[in-house]
Amino acid sequence: MNSSPAQQIPGVYHRKIGDIVVTAISDGYNDGNLDILRNVDADRAREILVGAFRPVRRISINAFIVHTKVGPVLIDTGTGGSLSPTNGFLIRNLAAAGLRPQDVRSVLLTHMHPDHSAGLTNTETGKPFFSNAELVMHQAEPRYWLDDGEMARAPNDRVKAMFEHSRSQIAPYKARTRLFVGGEVLPGIDAVFIPGHTPGHTGYMISSAGQQLLIWGDVVHVPEVQVALPDAGTNFDVDYEQAVRSRKKILDQVATDRLLVAGMHLHFPGFHHVARQGDGYLLHAEAWHHGL
Ligand SMILES: [Zn+2]
């Protein structure tokens, strides 16, 4: 019998921050071209990826469980399979981490793009996957995505579909949605407002026993390119200029403070440090943590 593995082991990884365990959960990945990038020379971007031994624009799609003292908190929900057949594996990988969707007590969103919020609700049944969870996000996020005027001004059908999709995804959670403007969101979890990519785009700082981790959402989408060239944005940035300012501010902060970061599109399991290099920055993927 041939016992050679036919698929990768489940995408699950634990990292302890002080007394809090954070579990990275892979939703899968997405392949694409570099056309999503703005304000960058395509040859230069390709050269950076080749230099980093990366296949051209393969991006991870990650979510994170924070095991707080009040229960498991999920940050982002993946694509729900809405993007391509190579993603939508959040719930399968949650099971590999010993968690059922109904165990999640809060879902925190970094923002309402479909690769983050489309795993909230089963599109076939209209039922929420996280039946016992409150939904938590920055107040500027639904204010934008639920605004009919903003939807009417959407530059193309693809963006218009994002509005429709995100609305239907959050609808079943209406009675248990909690919006914040900043500060502590849950014990050990503080909101870090990083606007631009979307109006309410928010990272989450996990703090415990003198250690910290910033789960920074979508500060970058094509990691090597956008840390080396922080002026490079994407077509999906709602306010491109503000996104650049936010990216530069966060990169400066985490490099200065030598802060551990994790990201939804940093290569799985997504834990990195950021160092200065030339006019930009360089990512250092954290090596496997043995034990907790
Ligand atoms: Zn994203």
PDB file of C-alpha atoms and ligand atoms in Angstrom:
ATOM      1  CA  MET A   1       0.000   0.000   0.000  1.00  0.00           C
ATOM      2  CA  ASN A   2       1.233   3.447  -0.849  1.00  0.00           C
ATOM      3  CA  SER A   3       1.106   5.547   2.345  1.00  0.00           C
ATOM      4  CA  SER A   4       2.566   8.671   0.813  1.00  0.00           C
ATOM      5  CA  PRO A   5       0.593  11.745   2.035  1.00  0.00           C
ATOM      6  CA  ALA A   6      -1.878  13.127  -0.501  1.00  0.00           C
ATOM      7  CA  GLN A   7      -2.460  16.461   1.202  1.00  0.00           C
ATOM      8  CA  GLN A   8      -0.882  18.852   3.668  1.00  0.00           C
ATOM      9  CA  ILE A   9      -1.653  18.546   7.388  1.00  0.00           C
ATOM     10  CA  PRO A  10      -4.275  21.018   8.692  1.00  0.00           C
ATOM     11  CA  GLY A  11      -3.188  24.660   8.820  1.00  0.00           C
ATOM     12  CA  VAL A  12      -3.177  25.237  12.573  1.00  0.00           C
ATOM     13  CA  TYR A  13      -0.427  26.775  14.691  1.00  0.00           C
ATOM     14  CA  HIS A  14      -0.314  27.858  18.335  1.00  0.00           C
ATOM     15  CA  ARG A  15       1.704  30.804  19.656  1.00  0.00           C
ATOM     16  CA  LYS A  16       1.582  31.894  23.266  1.00  0.00           C
ATOM     17  CA  ILE A  17       1.623  35.605  24.084  1.00  0.00           C
ATOM     18  CA  GLY A  18       2.181  35.901  27.845  1.00  0.00           C
ATOM     19  CA  ASP A  19      -0.634  33.801  29.309  1.00  0.00           C
ATOM     20  CA  ILE A  20      -2.834  33.929  26.190  1.00  0.00           C
ATOM     21  CA  VAL A  21      -2.674  31.284  23.460  1.00  0.00           C
ATOM     22  CA  VAL A  22      -3.260  32.590  19.942  1.00  0.00           C
ATOM     23  CA  THR A  23      -4.008  29.958  17.291  1.00  0.00           C
ATOM     24  CA  ALA A  24      -3.445  30.747  13.633  1.00  0.00           C
ATOM     25  CA  ILE A  25      -6.072  29.041  11.474  1.00  0.00           C
ATOM     26  CA  SER A  26      -5.506  28.811   7.737  1.00  0.00           C
ATOM     27  CA  ASP A  27      -8.466  29.471   5.471  1.00  0.00           C
ATOM     28  CA  GLY A  28      -6.304  28.530   2.493  1.00  0.00           C
ATOM     29  CA  TYR A  29      -4.691  30.746  -0.102  1.00  0.00           C
ATOM     30  CA  ASN A  30      -5.405  32.612  -3.287  1.00  0.00           C
ATOM     31  CA  ASP A  31      -3.361  32.948  -6.452  1.00  0.00           C
ATOM     32  CA  GLY A  32      -3.485  35.954  -8.713  1.00  0.00           C
ATOM     33  CA  ASN A  33      -1.458  38.422 -10.693  1.00  0.00           C
ATOM     34  CA  LEU A  34       0.131  41.708  -9.712  1.00  0.00           C
ATOM     35  CA  ASP A  35      -2.552  43.826 -11.399  1.00  0.00           C
ATOM     36  CA  ILE A  36      -4.103  44.486  -7.989  1.00  0.00           C
ATOM     37  CA  LEU A  37      -1.091  46.633  -7.030  1.00  0.00           C
ATOM     38  CA  ARG A  38      -1.032  50.403  -7.495  1.00  0.00           C
ATOM     39  CA  ASN A  39       1.841  52.830  -7.543  1.00  0.00           C
ATOM     40  CA  VAL A  40       4.533  50.227  -8.114  1.00  0.00           C
ATOM     41  CA  ASP A  41       6.568  49.287 -11.151  1.00  0.00           C
ATOM     42  CA  ALA A  42       5.403  45.779 -12.142  1.00  0.00           C
ATOM     43  CA  ASP A  43       8.916  44.651 -13.074  1.00  0.00           C
ATOM     44  CA  ARG A  44      10.266  45.835  -9.731  1.00  0.00           C
ATOM     45  CA  ALA A  45       7.472  44.012  -7.873  1.00  0.00           C
ATOM     46  CA  ARG A  46       8.158  40.815  -9.824  1.00  0.00           C
ATOM     47  CA  GLU A  47      11.873  41.141  -9.130  1.00  0.00           C
ATOM     48  CA  ILE A  48      11.206  41.424  -5.375  1.00  0.00           C
ATOM     49  CA  LEU A  49       9.053  38.280  -5.433  1.00  0.00           C
ATOM     50  CA  VAL A  50      11.589  36.329  -7.482  1.00  0.00           C
ATOM     51  CA  GLY A  51      14.305  37.490  -5.064  1.00  0.00           C
ATOM     52  CA  ALA A  52      12.213  36.194  -2.155  1.00  0.00           C
ATOM     53  CA  PHE A  53      11.624  32.829  -3.903  1.00  0.00           C
ATOM     54  CA  ARG A  54       7.877  33.453  -3.977  1.00  0.00           C
ATOM     55  CA  PRO A  55       5.472  32.191  -6.647  1.00  0.00           C
ATOM     56  CA  VAL A  56       3.948  35.283  -8.236  1.00  0.00           C
ATOM     57  CA  ARG A  57       1.239  36.545  -5.926  1.00  0.00           C
ATOM     58  CA  ARG A  58       0.219  33.540  -3.901  1.00  0.00           C
ATOM     59  CA  ILE A  59      -1.292  35.001  -0.745  1.00  0.00           C
ATOM     60  CA  SER A  60      -2.274  33.247   2.451  1.00  0.00           C
ATOM     61  CA  ILE A  61      -5.697  33.841   3.931  1.00  0.00           C
ATOM     62  CA  ASN A  62      -5.456  33.532   7.698  1.00  0.00           C
ATOM     63  CA  ALA A  63      -7.704  33.906  10.698  1.00  0.00           C
ATOM     64  CA  PHE A  64      -6.755  33.775  14.363  1.00  0.00           C
ATOM     65  CA  ILE A  65      -8.339  32.383  17.500  1.00  0.00           C
ATOM     66  CA  VAL A  66      -7.469  34.223  20.704  1.00  0.00           C
ATOM     67  CA  HIS A  67      -8.105  31.987  23.695  1.00  0.00           C
ATOM     68  CA  THR A  68      -9.232  34.680  26.149  1.00  0.00           C
ATOM     69  CA  LYS A  69     -10.350  34.041  29.706  1.00  0.00           C
ATOM     70  CA  VAL A  70     -13.949  34.627  28.558  1.00  0.00           C
ATOM     71  CA  GLY A  71     -13.718  32.053  25.748  1.00  0.00           C
ATOM     72  CA  PRO A  72     -12.431  31.585  22.186  1.00  0.00           C
ATOM     73  CA  VAL A  73     -12.459  34.760  20.115  1.00  0.00           C
ATOM     74  CA  LEU A  74     -12.140  34.492  16.342  1.00  0.00           C
ATOM     75  CA  ILE A  75     -10.513  37.317  14.407  1.00  0.00           C
ATOM     76  CA  ASP A  76     -11.825  37.249  10.805  1.00  0.00           C
ATOM     77  CA  THR A  77     -13.575  34.356   9.109  1.00  0.00           C
ATOM     78  CA  GLY A  78     -11.856  33.737   5.754  1.00  0.00           C
ATOM     79  CA  THR A  79     -13.644  33.631   2.411  1.00  0.00           C
ATOM     80  CA  GLY A  80     -16.314  31.019   3.062  1.00  0.00           C
ATOM     81  CA  GLY A  81     -15.101  29.560  -0.256  1.00  0.00           C
ATOM     82  CA  SER A  82     -16.333  32.639  -2.127  1.00  0.00           C
ATOM     83  CA  LEU A  83     -13.002  33.510  -3.735  1.00  0.00           C
ATOM     84  CA  SER A  84     -11.662  30.299  -5.269  1.00  0.00           C
ATOM     85  CA  PRO A  85     -11.455  26.546  -4.565  1.00  0.00           C
ATOM     86  CA  THR A  86      -8.149  27.012  -2.714  1.00  0.00           C
ATOM     87  CA  ASN A  87      -9.748  28.754   0.273  1.00  0.00           C
ATOM     88  CA  GLY A  88     -12.763  28.485   2.550  1.00  0.00           C
ATOM     89  CA  PHE A  89     -11.221  25.927   4.920  1.00  0.00           C
ATOM     90  CA  LEU A  90     -11.583  27.871   8.152  1.00  0.00           C
ATOM     91  CA  ILE A  91     -14.195  25.626   9.777  1.00  0.00           C
ATOM     92  CA  ARG A  92     -12.416  22.434   8.747  1.00  0.00           C
ATOM     93  CA  ASN A  93      -9.199  23.756  10.272  1.00  0.00           C
ATOM     94  CA  LEU A  94     -11.011  25.012  13.389  1.00  0.00           C
ATOM     95  CA  ALA A  95     -12.084  21.386  13.902  1.00  0.00           C
ATOM     96  CA  ALA A  96      -8.456  20.323  13.622  1.00  0.00           C
ATOM     97  CA  ALA A  97      -7.758  22.804  16.448  1.00  0.00           C
ATOM     98  CA  GLY A  98     -10.489  21.152  18.536  1.00  0.00           C
ATOM     99  CA  LEU A  99     -13.050  23.933  18.091  1.00  0.00           C
ATOM    100  CA  ARG A 100     -16.578  23.962  16.736  1.00  0.00           C
ATOM    101  CA  PRO A 101     -18.061  27.164  15.292  1.00  0.00           C
ATOM    102  CA  GLN A 102     -20.614  27.259  18.105  1.00  0.00           C
ATOM    103  CA  ASP A 103     -17.758  27.388  20.649  1.00  0.00           C
ATOM    104  CA  VAL A 104     -16.691  30.824  19.399  1.00  0.00           C
ATOM    105  CA  ARG A 105     -17.961  33.520  21.819  1.00  0.00           C
ATOM    106  CA  SER A 106     -16.996  36.575  19.719  1.00  0.00           C
ATOM    107  CA  VAL A 107     -16.077  37.188  16.093  1.00  0.00           C
ATOM    108  CA  LEU A 108     -13.926  40.275  15.634  1.00  0.00           C
ATOM    109  CA  LEU A 109     -13.574  41.626  12.118  1.00  0.00           C
ATOM    110  CA  THR A 110     -10.599  43.606  10.893  1.00  0.00           C
ATOM    111  CA  HIS A 111     -12.851  44.812   8.069  1.00  0.00           C
ATOM    112  CA  MET A 112     -15.752  43.719   5.857  1.00  0.00           C
ATOM    113  CA  HIS A 113     -14.002  42.542   2.705  1.00  0.00           C
ATOM    114  CA  PRO A 114     -15.162  39.091   1.523  1.00  0.00           C
ATOM    115  CA  ASP A 115     -11.859  37.362   2.296  1.00  0.00           C
ATOM    116  CA  HIS A 116     -12.449  38.351   5.961  1.00  0.00           C
ATOM    117  CA  SER A 117     -16.204  38.408   6.497  1.00  0.00           C
ATOM    118  CA  ALA A 118     -17.633  35.977   3.926  1.00  0.00           C
ATOM    119  CA  GLY A 119     -17.081  33.053   6.303  1.00  0.00           C
ATOM    120  CA  LEU A 120     -19.667  34.450   8.752  1.00  0.00           C
ATOM    121  CA  THR A 121     -22.793  33.048   7.153  1.00  0.00           C
ATOM    122  CA  ASN A 122     -23.696  30.008   5.073  1.00  0.00           C
ATOM    123  CA  THR A 123     -24.823  31.499   1.756  1.00  0.00           C
ATOM    124  CA  GLU A 124     -26.976  28.462   0.905  1.00  0.00           C
ATOM    125  CA  THR A 125     -29.031  28.382   4.107  1.00  0.00           C
ATOM    126  CA  GLY A 126     -28.634  32.012   5.202  1.00  0.00           C
ATOM    127  CA  LYS A 127     -27.723  30.722   8.658  1.00  0.00           C
ATOM    128  CA  PRO A 128     -24.794  32.109  10.676  1.00  0.00           C
ATOM    129  CA  PHE A 129     -21.925  29.666  11.219  1.00  0.00           C
ATOM    130  CA  PHE A 130     -21.097  31.163  14.623  1.00  0.00           C
ATOM    131  CA  SER A 131     -24.470  30.662  16.284  1.00  0.00           C
ATOM    132  CA  ASN A 132     -23.404  31.736  19.779  1.00  0.00           C
ATOM    133  CA  ALA A 133     -21.050  34.579  18.912  1.00  0.00           C
ATOM    134  CA  GLU A 134     -21.413  38.322  19.061  1.00  0.00           C
ATOM    135  CA  LEU A 135     -20.058  40.166  16.024  1.00  0.00           C
ATOM    136  CA  VAL A 136     -17.635  42.975  16.861  1.00  0.00           C
ATOM    137  CA  MET A 137     -16.024  45.614  14.645  1.00  0.00           C
ATOM    138  CA  HIS A 138     -15.173  49.297  14.308  1.00  0.00           C
ATOM    139  CA  GLN A 139     -18.277  51.449  13.861  1.00  0.00           C
ATOM    140  CA  ALA A 140     -16.900  53.034  10.664  1.00  0.00           C
ATOM    141  CA  GLU A 141     -17.003  49.673   8.902  1.00  0.00           C
ATOM    142  CA  PRO A 142     -20.773  48.975   8.704  1.00  0.00           C
ATOM    143  CA  ARG A 143     -21.389  52.716   8.434  1.00  0.00           C
ATOM    144  CA  TYR A 144     -19.564  52.612   5.104  1.00  0.00           C
ATOM    145  CA  TRP A 145     -20.706  49.244   3.735  1.00  0.00           C
ATOM    146  CA  LEU A 146     -24.365  49.798   4.672  1.00  0.00           C
ATOM    147  CA  ASP A 147     -24.462  53.268   3.081  1.00  0.00           C
ATOM    148  CA  ASP A 148     -26.524  53.166  -0.130  1.00  0.00           C
ATOM    149  CA  GLY A 149     -24.833  56.330  -1.410  1.00  0.00           C
ATOM    150  CA  GLU A 150     -21.393  54.738  -1.054  1.00  0.00           C
ATOM    151  CA  MET A 151     -22.652  51.626  -2.823  1.00  0.00           C
ATOM    152  CA  ALA A 152     -24.062  53.726  -5.673  1.00  0.00           C
ATOM    153  CA  ARG A 153     -20.652  55.405  -6.036  1.00  0.00           C
ATOM    154  CA  ALA A 154     -18.819  52.041  -6.248  1.00  0.00           C
ATOM    155  CA  PRO A 155     -16.368  52.311  -9.146  1.00  0.00           C
ATOM    156  CA  ASN A 156     -17.276  48.968 -10.727  1.00  0.00           C
ATOM    157  CA  ASP A 157     -19.504  45.902 -10.421  1.00  0.00           C
ATOM    158  CA  ARG A 158     -16.907  43.984  -8.480  1.00  0.00           C
ATOM    159  CA  VAL A 159     -16.865  46.579  -5.698  1.00  0.00           C
ATOM    160  CA  LYS A 160     -20.672  46.806  -5.817  1.00  0.00           C
ATOM    161  CA  ALA A 161     -20.791  43.038  -5.279  1.00  0.00           C
ATOM    162  CA  MET A 162     -18.565  43.500  -2.218  1.00  0.00           C
ATOM    163  CA  PHE A 163     -21.202  45.776  -0.701  1.00  0.00           C
ATOM    164  CA  GLU A 164     -23.971  43.264  -1.368  1.00  0.00           C
ATOM    165  CA  HIS A 165     -21.932  40.349  -0.140  1.00  0.00           C
ATOM    166  CA  SER A 166     -20.820  41.988   3.087  1.00  0.00           C
ATOM    167  CA  ARG A 167     -24.359  43.148   3.870  1.00  0.00           C
ATOM    168  CA  SER A 168     -25.782  39.644   3.535  1.00  0.00           C
ATOM    169  CA  GLN A 169     -22.926  38.167   5.574  1.00  0.00           C
ATOM    170  CA  ILE A 170     -23.461  40.377   8.650  1.00  0.00           C
ATOM    171  CA  ALA A 171     -27.292  40.465   8.480  1.00  0.00           C
ATOM    172  CA  PRO A 172     -27.938  37.336  10.632  1.00  0.00           C
ATOM    173  CA  TYR A 173     -25.807  38.882  13.406  1.00  0.00           C
ATOM    174  CA  LYS A 174     -27.769  42.133  13.541  1.00  0.00           C
ATOM    175  CA  ALA A 175     -29.194  41.611  17.021  1.00  0.00           C
ATOM    176  CA  ARG A 176     -25.818  40.681  18.475  1.00  0.00           C
ATOM    177  CA  THR A 177     -23.474  43.133  16.781  1.00  0.00           C
ATOM    178  CA  ARG A 178     -21.267  45.333  18.952  1.00  0.00           C
ATOM    179  CA  LEU A 179     -19.501  48.329  17.443  1.00  0.00           C
ATOM    180  CA  PHE A 180     -16.536  50.142  18.959  1.00  0.00           C
ATOM    181  CA  VAL A 181     -14.572  53.297  18.316  1.00  0.00           C
ATOM    182  CA  GLY A 182     -11.356  52.112  19.987  1.00  0.00           C
ATOM    183  CA  GLY A 183      -9.889  50.954  23.282  1.00  0.00           C
ATOM    184  CA  GLU A 184     -10.260  47.548  24.897  1.00  0.00           C
ATOM    185  CA  VAL A 185     -12.532  45.262  22.905  1.00  0.00           C
ATOM    186  CA  LEU A 186     -12.261  42.187  25.127  1.00  0.00           C
ATOM    187  CA  PRO A 187      -9.932  41.263  28.002  1.00  0.00           C
ATOM    188  CA  GLY A 188      -6.371  41.375  26.625  1.00  0.00           C
ATOM    189  CA  ILE A 189      -7.483  42.618  23.181  1.00  0.00           C
ATOM    190  CA  ASP A 190      -7.270  46.303  22.201  1.00  0.00           C
ATOM    191  CA  ALA A 191      -8.364  47.874  18.918  1.00  0.00           C
ATOM    192  CA  VAL A 192      -5.671  49.511  16.784  1.00  0.00           C
ATOM    193  CA  PHE A 193      -7.327  51.745  14.193  1.00  0.00           C
ATOM    194  CA  ILE A 194      -5.524  51.404  10.822  1.00  0.00           C
ATOM    195  CA  PRO A 195      -7.890  53.175   8.382  1.00  0.00           C
ATOM    196  CA  GLY A 196      -7.531  53.513   4.635  1.00  0.00           C
ATOM    197  CA  HIS A 197      -7.743  50.021   3.215  1.00  0.00           C
ATOM    198  CA  THR A 198     -11.340  50.367   4.414  1.00  0.00           C
ATOM    199  CA  PRO A 199     -12.792  53.163   6.579  1.00  0.00           C
ATOM    200  CA  GLY A 200     -12.953  51.023   9.718  1.00  0.00           C
ATOM    201  CA  HIS A 201      -9.989  48.736   9.091  1.00  0.00           C
ATOM    202  CA  THR A 202      -8.697  47.723  12.513  1.00  0.00           C
ATOM    203  CA  GLY A 203      -5.874  45.633  13.908  1.00  0.00           C
ATOM    204  CA  TYR A 204      -5.988  43.967  17.299  1.00  0.00           C
ATOM    205  CA  MET A 205      -3.249  44.178  19.919  1.00  0.00           C
ATOM    206  CA  ILE A 206      -3.015  41.118  22.139  1.00  0.00           C
ATOM    207  CA  SER A 207      -1.313  41.894  25.462  1.00  0.00           C
ATOM    208  CA  SER A 208      -0.538  39.564  28.328  1.00  0.00           C
ATOM    209  CA  ALA A 209       2.103  39.334  31.046  1.00  0.00           C
ATOM    210  CA  GLY A 210       4.416  41.858  29.410  1.00  0.00           C
ATOM    211  CA  GLN A 211       4.213  40.384  25.889  1.00  0.00           C
ATOM    212  CA  GLN A 212       2.396  41.749  22.852  1.00  0.00           C
ATOM    213  CA  LEU A 213       1.274  40.683  19.398  1.00  0.00           C
ATOM    214  CA  LEU A 214      -0.296  43.005  16.827  1.00  0.00           C
ATOM    215  CA  ILE A 215      -2.677  41.173  14.486  1.00  0.00           C
ATOM    216  CA  TRP A 216      -2.586  43.844  11.814  1.00  0.00           C
ATOM    217  CA  GLY A 217      -5.259  42.699   9.330  1.00  0.00           C
ATOM    218  CA  ASP A 218      -4.478  43.900   5.806  1.00  0.00           C
ATOM    219  CA  VAL A 219      -1.567  46.283   6.301  1.00  0.00           C
ATOM    220  CA  VAL A 220      -0.103  44.372   3.341  1.00  0.00           C
ATOM    221  CA  HIS A 221      -1.523  42.043   0.682  1.00  0.00           C
ATOM    222  CA  VAL A 222       1.623  41.158  -1.238  1.00  0.00           C
ATOM    223  CA  PRO A 223       3.913  41.066   1.790  1.00  0.00           C
ATOM    224  CA  GLU A 224       7.432  41.276   0.368  1.00  0.00           C
ATOM    225  CA  VAL A 225       6.512  43.996  -2.125  1.00  0.00           C
ATOM    226  CA  GLN A 226       4.549  46.270   0.178  1.00  0.00           C
ATOM    227  CA  VAL A 227       6.978  46.200   3.108  1.00  0.00           C
ATOM    228  CA  ALA A 228       9.887  46.963   0.760  1.00  0.00           C
ATOM    229  CA  LEU A 229       7.834  49.644  -1.036  1.00  0.00           C
ATOM    230  CA  PRO A 230       5.216  50.911   1.448  1.00  0.00           C
ATOM    231  CA  ASP A 231       3.823  53.383  -1.127  1.00  0.00           C
ATOM    232  CA  ALA A 232       2.490  50.405  -3.102  1.00  0.00           C
ATOM    233  CA  GLY A 233      -1.224  50.014  -2.483  1.00  0.00           C
ATOM    234  CA  THR A 234      -4.002  47.918  -3.975  1.00  0.00           C
ATOM    235  CA  ASN A 235      -7.069  48.511  -6.119  1.00  0.00           C
ATOM    236  CA  PHE A 236      -9.185  47.504  -3.131  1.00  0.00           C
ATOM    237  CA  ASP A 237      -8.002  50.310  -0.869  1.00  0.00           C
ATOM    238  CA  VAL A 238     -11.066  52.483  -0.282  1.00  0.00           C
ATOM    239  CA  ASP A 239      -8.809  55.457   0.491  1.00  0.00           C
ATOM    240  CA  TYR A 240      -5.488  54.686  -1.116  1.00  0.00           C
ATOM    241  CA  GLU A 241      -3.560  57.664   0.306  1.00  0.00           C
ATOM    242  CA  GLN A 242      -4.767  57.050   3.833  1.00  0.00           C
ATOM    243  CA  ALA A 243      -3.863  53.361   3.476  1.00  0.00           C
ATOM    244  CA  VAL A 244      -0.299  54.344   2.545  1.00  0.00           C
ATOM    245  CA  ARG A 245      -0.049  56.670   5.566  1.00  0.00           C
ATOM    246  CA  SER A 246      -1.426  53.956   7.855  1.00  0.00           C
ATOM    247  CA  ARG A 247       0.943  51.321   6.437  1.00  0.00           C
ATOM    248  CA  LYS A 248       3.973  53.569   6.944  1.00  0.00           C
ATOM    249  CA  LYS A 249       2.936  54.450  10.480  1.00  0.00           C
ATOM    250  CA  ILE A 250       2.427  50.816  11.510  1.00  0.00           C
ATOM    251  CA  LEU A 251       5.625  49.586   9.823  1.00  0.00           C
ATOM    252  CA  ASP A 252       7.607  52.331  11.572  1.00  0.00           C
ATOM    253  CA  GLN A 253       6.014  51.483  14.915  1.00  0.00           C
ATOM    254  CA  VAL A 254       6.509  47.704  14.781  1.00  0.00           C
ATOM    255  CA  ALA A 255      10.096  48.027  13.484  1.00  0.00           C
ATOM    256  CA  THR A 256      10.979  50.562  16.206  1.00  0.00           C
ATOM    257  CA  ASP A 257       9.320  48.543  18.977  1.00  0.00           C
ATOM    258  CA  ARG A 258      10.521  45.162  17.582  1.00  0.00           C
ATOM    259  CA  LEU A 259       6.905  44.110  17.962  1.00  0.00           C
ATOM    260  CA  LEU A 260       5.703  40.677  16.855  1.00  0.00           C
ATOM    261  CA  VAL A 261       3.008  40.962  14.194  1.00  0.00           C
ATOM    262  CA  ALA A 262       0.612  38.560  12.542  1.00  0.00           C
ATOM    263  CA  GLY A 263      -1.371  39.254   9.404  1.00  0.00           C
ATOM    264  CA  MET A 264      -4.252  37.874   7.418  1.00  0.00           C
ATOM    265  CA  HIS A 265      -2.077  37.809   4.275  1.00  0.00           C
ATOM    266  CA  LEU A 266       1.339  37.181   5.786  1.00  0.00           C
ATOM    267  CA  HIS A 267       2.484  33.716   4.802  1.00  0.00           C
ATOM    268  CA  PHE A 268       0.913  31.116   7.093  1.00  0.00           C
ATOM    269  CA  PRO A 269       1.147  30.826  10.054  1.00  0.00           C
ATOM    270  CA  GLY A 270       1.652  34.548   9.679  1.00  0.00           C
ATOM    271  CA  PHE A 271       3.899  35.527  12.621  1.00  0.00           C
ATOM    272  CA  HIS A 272       6.661  37.941  11.628  1.00  0.00           C
ATOM    273  CA  HIS A 273       8.976  40.687  12.745  1.00  0.00           C
ATOM    274  CA  VAL A 274       9.705  43.745  10.627  1.00  0.00           C
ATOM    275  CA  ALA A 275      13.153  45.315  10.252  1.00  0.00           C
ATOM    276  CA  ARG A 276      14.236  48.455   8.415  1.00  0.00           C
ATOM    277  CA  GLN A 277      16.035  47.962   5.101  1.00  0.00           C
ATOM    278  CA  GLY A 278      17.000  50.877   2.882  1.00  0.00           C
ATOM    279  CA  ASP A 279      14.007  53.166   2.409  1.00  0.00           C
ATOM    280  CA  GLY A 280      11.638  50.346   3.268  1.00  0.00           C
ATOM    281  CA  TYR A 281      11.382  47.290   5.440  1.00  0.00           C
ATOM    282  CA  LEU A 282      12.026  43.560   5.437  1.00  0.00           C
ATOM    283  CA  LEU A 283       9.910  40.769   6.922  1.00  0.00           C
ATOM    284  CA  HIS A 284      11.415  38.062   9.080  1.00  0.00           C
ATOM    285  CA  ALA A 285       9.123  35.058   9.422  1.00  0.00           C
ATOM    286  CA  GLU A 286       9.279  33.771  12.969  1.00  0.00           C
ATOM    287  CA  ALA A 287      10.743  30.300  13.249  1.00  0.00           C
ATOM    288  CA  TRP A 288       8.573  27.440  14.523  1.00  0.00           C
ATOM    289  CA  HIS A 289       7.915  27.823  18.238  1.00  0.00           C
ATOM    290  CA  HIS A 290       8.632  24.569  19.996  1.00  0.00           C
ATOM    291  CA  GLY A 291       6.111  23.941  22.735  1.00  0.00           C
ATOM    292  CA  LEU A 292       4.037  26.820  23.961  1.00  0.00           C
TER     293      LEU A 292
HETATM  294 ZN    ZN B   1      -7.818  40.789   2.750  1.00  0.00          ZN
END
